[in-house]
């Protein structure tokens, strides 16, 4: 019997392994459609629309000597936060970018994963005394996962 | 083709009224004339939530068979359309001597692949 913990976790962003990820989570839900009619005494349902959201937290980390370990927090923040297209036009900037996440559980040569195309819905950072700077990212999965091999 | 034999998710019934005409005199007095002995213009709204597309299609087909709002028809015997009502079905049915017709086309909303909701508005009428 095998249990998994944080050391088995890995996150890939657009095919590249993210650096300094402290956690990731994914949650899928479904809104049932009520089919209860006037003669029923108990509610009945059929399957409805699914929705999947997720989040991750990454330390803001920069090591230019390691080409494999880029600043992944910056990568995700840059997908949502865009500078003005022109300095004189405060209301115009580039559109946010989609991202492909692979949320993985790694054990030796075996990798279990969920691959999703997602839209970054929030990216936040907070600097505080006594804490390492990190980015909290939330995302909305666009459609069904393209890979599920858990 | 008969009206689809399905039990609705919700139902609203307006029993209509007797054909009464009221007149007001200048001194405020009201005079009423009763022009008939049966209720007219009863209304029945049936909502079928999250039914299959095949069942939803039956309402459109029946609407076509009735030539839209033109033909009169009876609800199926049994309690399908009037299911959940524990008293006499005649209470919620078209008044004596009249039948139902569509007051307006059925409203069909697609809510999910293969699943739709339909609202049907009926009004009672008597053939001339």
Tab-separated table of C-alpha atoms in Angstrom, chain B residues 11 79 82-89 92:
chain	number	residue	atom	x	y	z
B	11	UNK	CA	-48.744	23.685	-12.228
B	79	UNK	CA	-53.717	12.150	-13.637
B	82	UNK	CA	-53.014	16.853	-13.105
B	83	UNK	CA	-50.764	14.509	-11.124
B	84	UNK	CA	-50.130	15.400	-7.522
B	85	UNK	CA	-53.691	16.767	-7.128
B	86	UNK	CA	-55.413	14.585	-4.541
B	87	UNK	CA	-58.987	15.696	-5.184
B	88	UNK	CA	-61.321	15.331	-8.178
B	89	UNK	CA	-59.410	15.925	-11.408
B	92	UNK	CA	-58.554	21.435	-12.275
